Amino acid sequence: MIELPCSVLIPKPYRPLLGVKDTQVAIKKLKDFFEQALAEELGLVRVSAPLFVRPESGLNDNLTGAERPVSFEVKGLNGGTCEIVQSLAKWKRMALHHYGFRPGEGLYTDMNAIRRDEELDNLHSIYVDQWDWEKVIRREERTVATLQATVRSIYRVLRKTEDYIRGFFPLLPSQLPAEVRFITAQELEDRYPDLSPKEREETIARKWGAVFIMKIGGLMKSGRRHDG
């Protein structure tokens, strides 16, 4: 039996709709479909990403600056060390240049990472397995309109994926609303000043069903940041 961290909460009446085997089948189908659909929607090319990098390369992302990477010595490097990646943010931009991607072109990869200092809960694990992508855009395209158009494109893929997997497992409910809505971190604070940032996220997500929060890194009127 796997012991779950105390921060992981499973409601008592919860009953999975799929068995263990069907869950694994569904995960594989989801990943295969989403990968292809995302690449077509955004015009991306798949590349292979590193699981570890040399510290001196500067390619490992230190996230907020407080997270410690997992490191290990490598015999073939005469005792030199490598670090498990925490994020591919820096590596992806290097790869776009190295592979010669032009404006409007981009890459995606199935990223695996380890974040040893992650706070464990129902949504966060020390093991990261996620689709990661990056695209070259022109300076004049760095606008809120471009951001929102891209988010809507990704959301279309999510809805297509939901419809696809329900075709195999009709017991699964349809949960995604027709459209994704947008709000800034400041607007969210103005709505729910007495809630923590995470509580605000959960509240607005329950209210709207699908929401994209913008401008999460800047200082708000309260003098705090929504997130790191």
PDB file of C-alpha atoms in Angstrom:
ATOM      1  CA  MET A   1       0.000   0.000   0.000  1.00  0.00           C
ATOM      2  CA  ILE A   2       1.327   3.442  -0.969  1.00  0.00           C
ATOM      3  CA  GLU A   3       1.420   5.952   1.873  1.00  0.00           C
ATOM      4  CA  LEU A   4       0.119   9.320   0.717  1.00  0.00           C
ATOM      5  CA  PRO A   5       1.405  12.619   2.165  1.00  0.00           C
ATOM      6  CA  CYS A   6      -0.988  14.201   4.660  1.00  0.00           C
ATOM      7  CA  SER A   7      -1.519  17.141   2.275  1.00  0.00           C
ATOM      8  CA  VAL A   8      -3.203  14.825  -0.266  1.00  0.00           C
ATOM      9  CA  LEU A   9      -6.944  14.650   0.371  1.00  0.00           C
ATOM     10  CA  ILE A  10      -9.256  12.007  -1.098  1.00  0.00           C
ATOM     11  CA  PRO A  11     -12.951  12.661  -0.330  1.00  0.00           C
ATOM     12  CA  LYS A  12     -14.573   9.754   1.510  1.00  0.00           C
ATOM     13  CA  PRO A  13     -17.398   9.262  -1.023  1.00  0.00           C
ATOM     14  CA  TYR A  14     -14.940   9.298  -3.960  1.00  0.00           C
ATOM     15  CA  ARG A  15     -15.161   6.300  -6.268  1.00  0.00           C
ATOM     16  CA  PRO A  16     -13.065   6.098  -9.453  1.00  0.00           C
ATOM     17  CA  LEU A  17     -15.106   5.716 -12.640  1.00  0.00           C
ATOM     18  CA  LEU A  18     -12.398   3.607 -14.299  1.00  0.00           C
ATOM     19  CA  GLY A  19     -10.461   0.622 -12.999  1.00  0.00           C
ATOM     20  CA  VAL A  20      -6.679   0.657 -12.688  1.00  0.00           C
ATOM     21  CA  LYS A  21      -6.120  -0.967 -16.091  1.00  0.00           C
ATOM     22  CA  ASP A  22      -8.597   1.254 -17.938  1.00  0.00           C
ATOM     23  CA  THR A  23      -7.054   4.296 -16.254  1.00  0.00           C
ATOM     24  CA  GLN A  24      -3.671   3.394 -17.727  1.00  0.00           C
ATOM     25  CA  VAL A  25      -5.245   2.818 -21.153  1.00  0.00           C
ATOM     26  CA  ALA A  26      -7.013   6.180 -20.920  1.00  0.00           C
ATOM     27  CA  ILE A  27      -3.814   8.013 -19.934  1.00  0.00           C
ATOM     28  CA  LYS A  28      -1.989   6.615 -22.954  1.00  0.00           C
ATOM     29  CA  LYS A  29      -4.825   7.502 -25.341  1.00  0.00           C
ATOM     30  CA  LEU A  30      -5.064  10.992 -23.845  1.00  0.00           C
ATOM     31  CA  LYS A  31      -1.353  11.685 -24.221  1.00  0.00           C
ATOM     32  CA  ASP A  32      -1.163  10.397 -27.796  1.00  0.00           C
ATOM     33  CA  PHE A  33      -4.212  12.369 -28.940  1.00  0.00           C
ATOM     34  CA  PHE A  34      -3.307  15.577 -27.123  1.00  0.00           C
ATOM     35  CA  GLU A  35       0.263  15.500 -28.435  1.00  0.00           C
ATOM     36  CA  GLN A  36      -0.802  15.346 -32.059  1.00  0.00           C
ATOM     37  CA  ALA A  37      -3.683  17.798 -31.673  1.00  0.00           C
ATOM     38  CA  LEU A  38      -1.529  20.389 -29.887  1.00  0.00           C
ATOM     39  CA  ALA A  39       1.206  20.137 -32.527  1.00  0.00           C
ATOM     40  CA  GLU A  40      -1.338  20.703 -35.309  1.00  0.00           C
ATOM     41  CA  GLU A  41      -3.136  23.555 -33.530  1.00  0.00           C
ATOM     42  CA  LEU A  42       0.016  25.539 -32.725  1.00  0.00           C
ATOM     43  CA  GLY A  43       2.251  24.423 -35.605  1.00  0.00           C
ATOM     44  CA  LEU A  44       4.857  22.723 -33.421  1.00  0.00           C
ATOM     45  CA  VAL A  45       7.616  20.167 -34.067  1.00  0.00           C
ATOM     46  CA  ARG A  46       8.461  17.506 -31.487  1.00  0.00           C
ATOM     47  CA  VAL A  47      11.997  17.476 -30.068  1.00  0.00           C
ATOM     48  CA  SER A  48      13.666  15.383 -27.377  1.00  0.00           C
ATOM     49  CA  ALA A  49      14.518  17.211 -24.162  1.00  0.00           C
ATOM     50  CA  PRO A  50      17.256  16.479 -21.600  1.00  0.00           C
ATOM     51  CA  LEU A  51      16.475  14.850 -18.268  1.00  0.00           C
ATOM     52  CA  PHE A  52      19.644  16.339 -16.768  1.00  0.00           C
ATOM     53  CA  VAL A  53      22.138  19.103 -17.595  1.00  0.00           C
ATOM     54  CA  ARG A  54      25.539  20.273 -16.387  1.00  0.00           C
ATOM     55  CA  PRO A  55      25.250  23.028 -13.727  1.00  0.00           C
ATOM     56  CA  GLU A  56      27.763  25.227 -15.532  1.00  0.00           C
ATOM     57  CA  SER A  57      25.631  25.188 -18.695  1.00  0.00           C
ATOM     58  CA  GLY A  58      23.180  27.611 -17.098  1.00  0.00           C
ATOM     59  CA  LEU A  59      20.292  25.726 -18.704  1.00  0.00           C
ATOM     60  CA  ASN A  60      18.622  24.455 -15.540  1.00  0.00           C
ATOM     61  CA  ASP A  61      15.798  26.699 -14.394  1.00  0.00           C
ATOM     62  CA  ASN A  62      15.945  27.534 -10.687  1.00  0.00           C
ATOM     63  CA  LEU A  63      12.233  28.501 -10.697  1.00  0.00           C
ATOM     64  CA  THR A  64      11.792  31.072  -7.894  1.00  0.00           C
ATOM     65  CA  GLY A  65      15.452  30.769  -6.885  1.00  0.00           C
ATOM     66  CA  ALA A  66      14.793  28.846  -3.683  1.00  0.00           C
ATOM     67  CA  GLU A  67      14.265  25.349  -5.106  1.00  0.00           C
ATOM     68  CA  ARG A  68      17.261  23.011  -4.918  1.00  0.00           C
ATOM     69  CA  PRO A  69      17.988  20.826  -7.958  1.00  0.00           C
ATOM     70  CA  VAL A  70      18.739  17.120  -7.549  1.00  0.00           C
ATOM     71  CA  SER A  71      22.385  16.545  -8.491  1.00  0.00           C
ATOM     72  CA  PHE A  72      24.614  13.497  -8.887  1.00  0.00           C
ATOM     73  CA  GLU A  73      28.189  12.685  -9.799  1.00  0.00           C
ATOM     74  CA  VAL A  74      28.952  11.118 -13.175  1.00  0.00           C
ATOM     75  CA  LYS A  75      31.858   8.668 -13.425  1.00  0.00           C
ATOM     76  CA  GLY A  76      32.405   9.425 -17.104  1.00  0.00           C
ATOM     77  CA  LEU A  77      32.863  13.120 -16.322  1.00  0.00           C
ATOM     78  CA  ASN A  78      35.725  12.444 -13.897  1.00  0.00           C
ATOM     79  CA  GLY A  79      33.518  13.090 -10.909  1.00  0.00           C
ATOM     80  CA  GLY A  80      31.754  16.065 -12.479  1.00  0.00           C
ATOM     81  CA  THR A  81      28.106  16.576 -11.582  1.00  0.00           C
ATOM     82  CA  CYS A  82      24.833  16.817 -13.452  1.00  0.00           C
ATOM     83  CA  GLU A  83      21.499  18.215 -12.299  1.00  0.00           C
ATOM     84  CA  ILE A  84      18.022  16.833 -12.936  1.00  0.00           C
ATOM     85  CA  VAL A  85      16.091  19.570 -14.721  1.00  0.00           C
ATOM     86  CA  GLN A  86      13.438  21.463 -12.784  1.00  0.00           C
ATOM     87  CA  SER A  87      12.070  23.341 -15.788  1.00  0.00           C
ATOM     88  CA  LEU A  88      12.935  23.611 -19.489  1.00  0.00           C
ATOM     89  CA  ALA A  89      12.249  27.358 -19.759  1.00  0.00           C
ATOM     90  CA  LYS A  90      15.888  28.220 -20.514  1.00  0.00           C
ATOM     91  CA  TRP A  91      16.656  25.096 -22.522  1.00  0.00           C
ATOM     92  CA  LYS A  92      13.682  25.600 -24.872  1.00  0.00           C
ATOM     93  CA  ARG A  93      14.852  29.069 -25.908  1.00  0.00           C
ATOM     94  CA  MET A  94      18.340  27.771 -26.561  1.00  0.00           C
ATOM     95  CA  ALA A  95      16.851  24.935 -28.626  1.00  0.00           C
ATOM     96  CA  LEU A  96      14.753  27.323 -30.739  1.00  0.00           C
ATOM     97  CA  HIS A  97      17.936  29.165 -31.696  1.00  0.00           C
ATOM     98  CA  HIS A  98      20.056  26.026 -32.090  1.00  0.00           C
ATOM     99  CA  TYR A  99      17.525  24.345 -34.402  1.00  0.00           C
ATOM    100  CA  GLY A 100      16.971  27.510 -36.428  1.00  0.00           C
ATOM    101  CA  PHE A 101      13.239  27.990 -35.796  1.00  0.00           C
ATOM    102  CA  ARG A 102      11.726  31.040 -37.519  1.00  0.00           C
ATOM    103  CA  PRO A 103       8.915  33.372 -36.330  1.00  0.00           C
ATOM    104  CA  GLY A 104       5.658  31.412 -36.252  1.00  0.00           C
ATOM    105  CA  GLU A 105       7.474  28.091 -35.725  1.00  0.00           C
ATOM    106  CA  GLY A 106       7.880  26.258 -32.441  1.00  0.00           C
ATOM    107  CA  LEU A 107       8.764  23.074 -30.612  1.00  0.00           C
ATOM    108  CA  TYR A 108       7.190  20.836 -28.015  1.00  0.00           C
ATOM    109  CA  THR A 109       8.458  18.014 -25.858  1.00  0.00           C
ATOM    110  CA  ASP A 110       7.237  15.545 -23.248  1.00  0.00           C
ATOM    111  CA  MET A 111       9.101  16.973 -20.279  1.00  0.00           C
ATOM    112  CA  ASN A 112      10.142  14.906 -17.262  1.00  0.00           C
ATOM    113  CA  ALA A 113      11.684  16.541 -14.224  1.00  0.00           C
ATOM    114  CA  ILE A 114      12.168  16.213 -10.472  1.00  0.00           C
ATOM    115  CA  ARG A 115      11.396  19.063  -8.070  1.00  0.00           C
ATOM    116  CA  ARG A 116      12.613  17.974  -4.658  1.00  0.00           C
ATOM    117  CA  ASP A 117      11.234  21.035  -2.828  1.00  0.00           C
ATOM    118  CA  GLU A 118       7.721  20.931  -4.304  1.00  0.00           C
ATOM    119  CA  GLU A 119       4.914  21.236  -1.757  1.00  0.00           C
ATOM    120  CA  LEU A 120       2.984  17.990  -2.191  1.00  0.00           C
ATOM    121  CA  ASP A 121      -0.798  18.068  -2.585  1.00  0.00           C
ATOM    122  CA  ASN A 122      -3.507  16.796  -4.931  1.00  0.00           C
ATOM    123  CA  LEU A 123      -2.053  18.777  -7.841  1.00  0.00           C
ATOM    124  CA  HIS A 124       1.696  18.753  -7.174  1.00  0.00           C
ATOM    125  CA  SER A 125       4.294  15.967  -7.117  1.00  0.00           C
ATOM    126  CA  ILE A 126       8.083  15.889  -6.919  1.00  0.00           C
ATOM    127  CA  TYR A 127       7.907  14.076 -10.281  1.00  0.00           C
ATOM    128  CA  VAL A 128       6.906  16.294 -13.205  1.00  0.00           C
ATOM    129  CA  ASP A 129       5.517  14.839 -16.443  1.00  0.00           C
ATOM    130  CA  GLN A 130       4.059  17.516 -18.686  1.00  0.00           C
ATOM    131  CA  TRP A 131       3.851  18.767 -22.251  1.00  0.00           C
ATOM    132  CA  ASP A 132       6.187  21.718 -22.661  1.00  0.00           C
ATOM    133  CA  TRP A 133       6.357  23.991 -25.679  1.00  0.00           C
ATOM    134  CA  GLU A 134       7.891  27.221 -26.932  1.00  0.00           C
ATOM    135  CA  LYS A 135       7.360  29.266 -30.073  1.00  0.00           C
ATOM    136  CA  VAL A 136       9.190  32.070 -31.849  1.00  0.00           C
ATOM    137  CA  ILE A 137       7.108  35.241 -32.190  1.00  0.00           C
ATOM    138  CA  ARG A 138       7.983  38.738 -33.357  1.00  0.00           C
ATOM    139  CA  ARG A 139       8.362  41.591 -30.886  1.00  0.00           C
ATOM    140  CA  GLU A 140       5.174  43.259 -32.096  1.00  0.00           C
ATOM    141  CA  GLU A 141       3.255  40.054 -31.332  1.00  0.00           C
ATOM    142  CA  ARG A 142       4.047  40.230 -27.611  1.00  0.00           C
ATOM    143  CA  THR A 143       0.560  41.419 -26.732  1.00  0.00           C
ATOM    144  CA  VAL A 144      -2.345  40.388 -24.549  1.00  0.00           C
ATOM    145  CA  ALA A 145      -4.291  39.630 -27.739  1.00  0.00           C
ATOM    146  CA  THR A 146      -1.641  37.115 -28.832  1.00  0.00           C
ATOM    147  CA  LEU A 147      -1.603  35.551 -25.365  1.00  0.00           C
ATOM    148  CA  GLN A 148      -5.368  35.140 -25.257  1.00  0.00           C
ATOM    149  CA  ALA A 149      -5.554  33.771 -28.802  1.00  0.00           C
ATOM    150  CA  THR A 150      -2.927  31.165 -27.904  1.00  0.00           C
ATOM    151  CA  VAL A 151      -4.760  30.195 -24.718  1.00  0.00           C
ATOM    152  CA  ARG A 152      -7.981  29.741 -26.691  1.00  0.00           C
ATOM    153  CA  SER A 153      -6.126  27.508 -29.170  1.00  0.00           C
ATOM    154  CA  ILE A 154      -4.829  25.294 -26.361  1.00  0.00           C
ATOM    155  CA  TYR A 155      -8.268  25.196 -24.765  1.00  0.00           C
ATOM    156  CA  ARG A 156      -9.784  23.996 -28.047  1.00  0.00           C
ATOM    157  CA  VAL A 157      -7.336  21.091 -27.936  1.00  0.00           C
ATOM    158  CA  LEU A 158      -8.343  20.299 -24.352  1.00  0.00           C
ATOM    159  CA  ARG A 159     -12.020  20.191 -25.326  1.00  0.00           C
ATOM    160  CA  LYS A 160     -11.271  17.991 -28.347  1.00  0.00           C
ATOM    161  CA  THR A 161      -9.300  15.670 -26.065  1.00  0.00           C
ATOM    162  CA  GLU A 162     -12.198  15.465 -23.621  1.00  0.00           C
ATOM    163  CA  ASP A 163     -14.595  14.530 -26.428  1.00  0.00           C
ATOM    164  CA  TYR A 164     -12.098  11.988 -27.771  1.00  0.00           C
ATOM    165  CA  ILE A 165     -11.575  10.109 -24.499  1.00  0.00           C
ATOM    166  CA  ARG A 166     -15.303  10.099 -23.692  1.00  0.00           C
ATOM    167  CA  GLY A 167     -15.805   8.279 -26.986  1.00  0.00           C
ATOM    168  CA  PHE A 168     -13.900   5.347 -25.454  1.00  0.00           C
ATOM    169  CA  PHE A 169     -15.111   5.774 -21.872  1.00  0.00           C
ATOM    170  CA  PRO A 170     -18.619   7.339 -21.927  1.00  0.00           C
ATOM    171  CA  LEU A 171     -18.827   6.996 -18.126  1.00  0.00           C
ATOM    172  CA  LEU A 172     -16.477   9.956 -17.854  1.00  0.00           C
ATOM    173  CA  PRO A 173     -18.413  13.227 -17.431  1.00  0.00           C
ATOM    174  CA  SER A 174     -18.136  16.198 -19.750  1.00  0.00           C
ATOM    175  CA  GLN A 175     -16.795  18.992 -17.543  1.00  0.00           C
ATOM    176  CA  LEU A 176     -15.171  21.651 -19.722  1.00  0.00           C
ATOM    177  CA  PRO A 177     -17.332  24.700 -20.548  1.00  0.00           C
ATOM    178  CA  ALA A 178     -17.567  26.008 -24.098  1.00  0.00           C
ATOM    179  CA  GLU A 179     -15.136  28.885 -23.526  1.00  0.00           C
ATOM    180  CA  VAL A 180     -12.190  29.760 -21.298  1.00  0.00           C
ATOM    181  CA  ARG A 181     -12.398  33.106 -19.498  1.00  0.00           C
ATOM    182  CA  PHE A 182      -9.632  35.531 -18.539  1.00  0.00           C
ATOM    183  CA  ILE A 183      -8.873  37.515 -15.399  1.00  0.00           C
ATOM    184  CA  THR A 184      -5.792  39.279 -14.020  1.00  0.00           C
ATOM    185  CA  ALA A 185      -4.295  38.538 -10.620  1.00  0.00           C
ATOM    186  CA  GLN A 186      -5.253  42.045  -9.497  1.00  0.00           C
ATOM    187  CA  GLU A 187      -8.864  41.629 -10.585  1.00  0.00           C
ATOM    188  CA  LEU A 188      -8.905  38.348  -8.699  1.00  0.00           C
ATOM    189  CA  GLU A 189      -7.570  40.022  -5.550  1.00  0.00           C
ATOM    190  CA  ASP A 190     -10.181  42.771  -5.891  1.00  0.00           C
ATOM    191  CA  ARG A 191     -12.936  40.138  -6.046  1.00  0.00           C
ATOM    192  CA  TYR A 192     -11.697  38.040  -3.129  1.00  0.00           C
ATOM    193  CA  PRO A 193      -9.421  40.209  -0.932  1.00  0.00           C
ATOM    194  CA  ASP A 194      -9.870  37.982   2.130  1.00  0.00           C
ATOM    195  CA  LEU A 195      -8.794  34.766   0.380  1.00  0.00           C
ATOM    196  CA  SER A 196      -5.285  33.454  -0.244  1.00  0.00           C
ATOM    197  CA  PRO A 197      -4.083  33.317  -3.876  1.00  0.00           C
ATOM    198  CA  LYS A 198      -4.708  29.565  -4.074  1.00  0.00           C
ATOM    199  CA  GLU A 199      -8.176  29.968  -2.568  1.00  0.00           C
ATOM    200  CA  ARG A 200      -8.925  32.668  -5.140  1.00  0.00           C
ATOM    201  CA  GLU A 201      -7.864  30.330  -7.937  1.00  0.00           C
ATOM    202  CA  GLU A 202     -10.103  27.553  -6.681  1.00  0.00           C
ATOM    203  CA  THR A 203     -13.051  29.900  -6.159  1.00  0.00           C
ATOM    204  CA  ILE A 204     -12.923  31.451  -9.629  1.00  0.00           C
ATOM    205  CA  ALA A 205     -12.337  28.049 -11.256  1.00  0.00           C
ATOM    206  CA  ARG A 206     -15.436  26.644  -9.563  1.00  0.00           C
ATOM    207  CA  LYS A 207     -17.415  29.721 -10.640  1.00  0.00           C
ATOM    208  CA  TRP A 208     -16.324  29.839 -14.295  1.00  0.00           C
ATOM    209  CA  GLY A 209     -15.252  26.253 -15.006  1.00  0.00           C
ATOM    210  CA  ALA A 210     -12.212  27.266 -17.076  1.00  0.00           C
ATOM    211  CA  VAL A 211     -10.121  30.352 -16.340  1.00  0.00           C
ATOM    212  CA  PHE A 212      -6.734  31.761 -17.322  1.00  0.00           C
ATOM    213  CA  ILE A 213      -5.078  34.080 -14.783  1.00  0.00           C
ATOM    214  CA  MET A 214      -2.844  36.790 -16.253  1.00  0.00           C
ATOM    215  CA  LYS A 215      -0.110  38.963 -14.738  1.00  0.00           C
ATOM    216  CA  ILE A 216       0.594  36.695 -11.773  1.00  0.00           C
ATOM    217  CA  GLY A 217       4.182  37.838 -11.179  1.00  0.00           C
ATOM    218  CA  GLY A 218       3.812  41.563 -10.532  1.00  0.00           C
ATOM    219  CA  LEU A 219       3.115  43.315  -7.254  1.00  0.00           C
ATOM    220  CA  MET A 220      -0.574  43.919  -6.575  1.00  0.00           C
ATOM    221  CA  LYS A 221      -2.249  46.713  -4.605  1.00  0.00           C
ATOM    222  CA  SER A 222      -1.765  44.649  -1.453  1.00  0.00           C
ATOM    223  CA  GLY A 223       1.996  44.745  -2.009  1.00  0.00           C
ATOM    224  CA  ARG A 224       2.078  41.008  -2.609  1.00  0.00           C
ATOM    225  CA  ARG A 225       2.528  38.793  -5.653  1.00  0.00           C
ATOM    226  CA  HIS A 226      -0.094  36.245  -6.644  1.00  0.00           C
ATOM    227  CA  ASP A 227       2.596  33.614  -7.224  1.00  0.00           C
ATOM    228  CA  GLY A 228       6.306  33.187  -7.804  1.00  0.00           C
TER     229      GLY A 228
END
